Each structure stands twice: as C-alpha cells, then as structure tokens.
C-alpha cells in the first residue's frame, strides 16, 4: 500500500512545473491502473504493512477515489483555460486524494479519524477558492461546523476504546472488547458518520456545499466524501452490533421517511445542481437504512450502491456543469429545450438519468435490489416508505430529464453547440464502469 502512496506523493512536485496539468492528469490514471493490479483475496486484508492495509471495501473505495480525482481534473478545464491558480488547484486535488487514500487504507482507528477530518481541509479550500457565488463562504462554514461538531465525540469514543481495549488496530476490534459499552458511546461513535453520509435532519450542509462548489468540488463531494460515512459505519459496527440491534430502528426510520421528504423537495427544485444534490441525500438514506439493518444483503447492497452512486452522481454534476458553461445559468427555467441546443448531450443526460433511477443494467439496480431486500426482510412496514422512495426517485429523475431536454428553447439562445471530445470522454468514463461492474458483481456482493 505504501508504494502507491509514495507514487501519489511523488506526483506533488510535478505541480510546480509550468504546463504540468496534463502530466498530473495522466499520472492519476496511471496510479489507478497500478492500484487496480494490486487486488488480492476479497475476504482478507492484504497488502498489509505497519499501519496500512486493504480489504475489499477499502479497495473499491480507493479505486473510486483515484478514478473520480482523475475525472475531476478532466472536468475542471476552465481552471486551466483561464489560468486560475491551476498549480494550487492540482495540489489541492492531490492532497485530497492523499487524505482519502490514507483514510480508506489505514488500520488504526485514531489515524482513520485524523485522515477522515483531514479530507475536510482541501474540500473547504476547493469550495472557497474556486466556487462561483459569494455565498460559498457560508457554505464552507456549514460544511466545517456540521462535520467538526459531529466528529469531536468520535475522537472521545476512540480514546475510550483505547482505554478499554488497549488497542486501536481495526481488525482486532471485536464486540467483546468493550462489553460495558453504553448507548452514549454508541451515539458518539456513530454520529460523525451519520452527518457525513448525510442522514436526513443533519443534511443541510450538503446541498449548500454542492451548489456553491466548483464542478470538481461537487464531483468529489458526491463521489467519495459521502462514502466516508458509510465506510466508517462498516468499520465501527463490528464493535456496536449489540447496541445496534437495540437502537438502529431510529436511524432506519429517519432515513426512509427523510428519503421520501427529500424526494418531494427534489420535485420542486429549479436549480439543476441542487436537484442532483438532494437526490444524493435520498440515495444515501437508502444506503444508511440497509447498513443499519446489519444483515448480509444490507451491508453488501450499501457498499454496491455507494460505488454506483459515486459514479452516477458525479456524472450528473459534470453534465450540469457542461450546461452551466454554455448558458451561464443552472436554472431549469433557462436550461430547457437542451435537446435543440445540445443534441449530442441528450444521450448522456438520458443514460446518466436512467442510472440515477436505478434502471438496468446499471450497478445502482443491483445495489437497490439488495437494499430493498434487506430492509423489507428487517420489517414489512418499511415497504410503504420504500415504495414511495422508489417511485419518487424515478419521478424527480424524469422531471430533471424531461424538463431540461424538452420544451421550447430559451429565447436568449440562438445557436446549436456540440460538446468537446474531452466532455464526451469524461461522461463515457463515468458511465462505462457503472454499467460494466454489474457484469462482475461478486466482489461487491460476496465479500463478507
């Protein structure tokens, strides 16, 4: 694991060379393929060193991080075009990738906390430095205070575990380690991850951060940073199974009801970016519900949907940004009739929208089927909210697609434009893994 990390650190000096944009860009893809070849046995930790190691969850999420970071640089061509501190921008992306790599591969709970919080800093700088509107400062503050406030109890919980068990080595953490575990400890360990997911009721930082962030910020937020919460829960629940059986129904209830309410909010959105951002709250609600049932289908489905949502949501943010760069607005009132304005993009809108509502043959379908299975097996009553969630998920995605592509063209526009080949490649690289991974779904469903 250390070799890939040193490879990543070795890319950082390239930032200081002038004209290094494409060099860094290509090195991301190179590292992605190098890392892909390191894959080992799905159900064991492998590549284990003093404090780094990898199992199938880490492997999937690190691979996703590398891929999304490469695509972020590809999508942020305007930073290069207008020479808007591109060296610093590349450094932020690299630093963020380094933090994510360490978060997903570390074996120590305290180091996990350290890197988990460290990934916040470059994200904040991306929003504050390259965001669009003046409200980005407020969005940055929301992001900072929501996540920091929630994760301080996690630090206390980590120290408590160390005091009780004498070790923070993740594979050694067993539920017998802290038999005196109180419900307060349960809340402390879990709450930081619930905010990061984000669970409904503590989700307000997410739409704000998304709307104000540049396209790269949105992509990494939707693609990877929301998955930190799910990853943390998967790691911590080894300790909390007993307490989880007792209290998890609260979070499942909030997630499912919240998912339905957020879907209603989506149906009233006029901002393209806000619509995609709220839809990811609804999807992560489903992931959280599946995780909290603590059964096999739920945990595997949560992992699958995390990967799928990372690719799909990121792709939709790219599409929104492509429209925004042409029209100077993200409002659905102006972004309508795009079928006339950008006919070649309509296919990608369709493909990624259908992935967003879990149409076959996308990985989202696989994840949602197993999550539905797990939540219904957990309680029959949940079928009501799940039915609403599935229906409205399709409804707001269709609303997004049909409202933006059909209808009369905004009269201020007078031309038809095509996309750049860079943009088609960008969308292709989001869509292809999303549809190819379902053909080999054993790693995401048979890894426990």
Coordinates of N, CA and C in Angstrom, one line a residue, residues 120 123-124 126-129 131-147 203-213 221:
X120 N -11.3 17.1 5.0 CA -12.2 18.3 5.0 C -11.5 19.6 4.5
X123 N -11.2 20.1 0.7 CA -12.5 20.3 0.2 C -13.0 21.7 0.4
X124 N -12.7 22.2 1.6 CA -13.1 23.6 2.0 C -12.4 24.6 1.1
X126 N -11.2 24.0 -1.9 CA -11.8 24.0 -3.2 C -13.1 24.8 -3.3
X127 N -13.9 24.7 -2.3 CA -15.2 25.5 -2.3 C -14.9 27.0 -2.2
X128 N -14.0 27.3 -1.3 CA -13.8 28.8 -1.0 C -12.9 29.4 -2.2
X129 N -12.0 28.6 -2.7 CA -11.1 29.2 -3.7 C -11.7 29.2 -5.1
X131 N -15.1 28.3 -6.0 CA -16.6 28.3 -6.0 C -17.1 29.5 -6.9
X132 N -18.4 29.5 -7.1 CA -18.9 30.5 -8.0 C -19.5 31.8 -7.3
X133 N -20.4 31.6 -6.4 CA -21.1 32.7 -5.8 C -20.4 33.1 -4.5
X134 N -20.7 34.4 -4.0 CA -20.2 34.8 -2.8 C -20.7 34.0 -1.6
X135 N -21.8 33.3 -1.7 CA -22.4 32.5 -0.6 C -21.5 31.3 -0.3
X136 N -20.4 31.1 -1.1 CA -19.6 30.0 -0.8 C -18.9 30.0 0.5
X137 N -18.7 31.2 1.1 CA -18.1 31.3 2.4 C -19.1 30.7 3.5
X138 N -20.4 31.0 3.3 CA -21.4 30.5 4.2 C -21.4 28.9 4.1
X139 N -21.4 28.5 2.8 CA -21.4 27.0 2.5 C -20.2 26.4 3.2
X140 N -19.1 27.0 3.1 CA -17.9 26.4 3.7 C -18.0 26.3 5.2
X141 N -18.6 27.4 5.8 CA -18.8 27.3 7.3 C -19.7 26.2 7.7
X142 N -20.8 26.1 6.9 CA -21.8 25.0 7.2 C -21.0 23.7 7.2
X143 N -20.3 23.4 6.1 CA -19.5 22.2 5.9 C -18.6 21.9 7.1
X144 N -17.9 23.0 7.5 CA -16.9 22.9 8.5 C -17.5 22.6 9.9
X145 N -18.5 23.4 10.2 CA -19.1 23.2 11.6 C -19.9 22.0 11.8
X146 N -20.7 21.6 10.7 CA -21.5 20.4 10.8 C -20.6 19.2 11.1
X147 N -19.5 19.1 10.2 CA -18.7 17.9 10.3 C -17.8 17.9 11.5
X203 N -28.6 17.1 7.1 CA -28.1 17.1 5.7 C -28.0 18.5 5.2
X204 N -28.2 19.5 5.9 CA -28.4 20.8 5.3 C -27.1 21.4 4.7
X205 N -25.9 20.9 5.3 CA -24.6 21.4 4.7 C -24.4 20.9 3.3
X206 N -25.0 19.7 3.0 CA -24.7 19.1 1.7 C -25.2 19.9 0.5
X207 N -26.5 20.2 0.4 CA -27.0 21.0 -0.8 C -26.2 22.3 -0.9
X208 N -26.0 23.0 0.2 CA -25.3 24.3 0.2 C -23.9 24.1 -0.4
X209 N -23.2 23.1 0.2 CA -21.8 22.9 -0.3 C -21.8 22.6 -1.8
X210 N -22.7 21.8 -2.2 CA -22.8 21.4 -3.6 C -23.0 22.5 -4.6
X211 N -24.0 23.4 -4.2 CA -24.4 24.4 -5.1 C -23.3 25.5 -5.2
X212 N -22.6 25.7 -4.1 CA -21.5 26.7 -4.2 C -20.2 26.2 -4.7
X213 N -20.0 24.9 -4.7 CA -18.7 24.3 -5.1 C -18.5 24.4 -6.6
X221 N -17.3 15.6 -3.7 CA -18.2 15.5 -2.6 C -19.2 14.4 -2.8

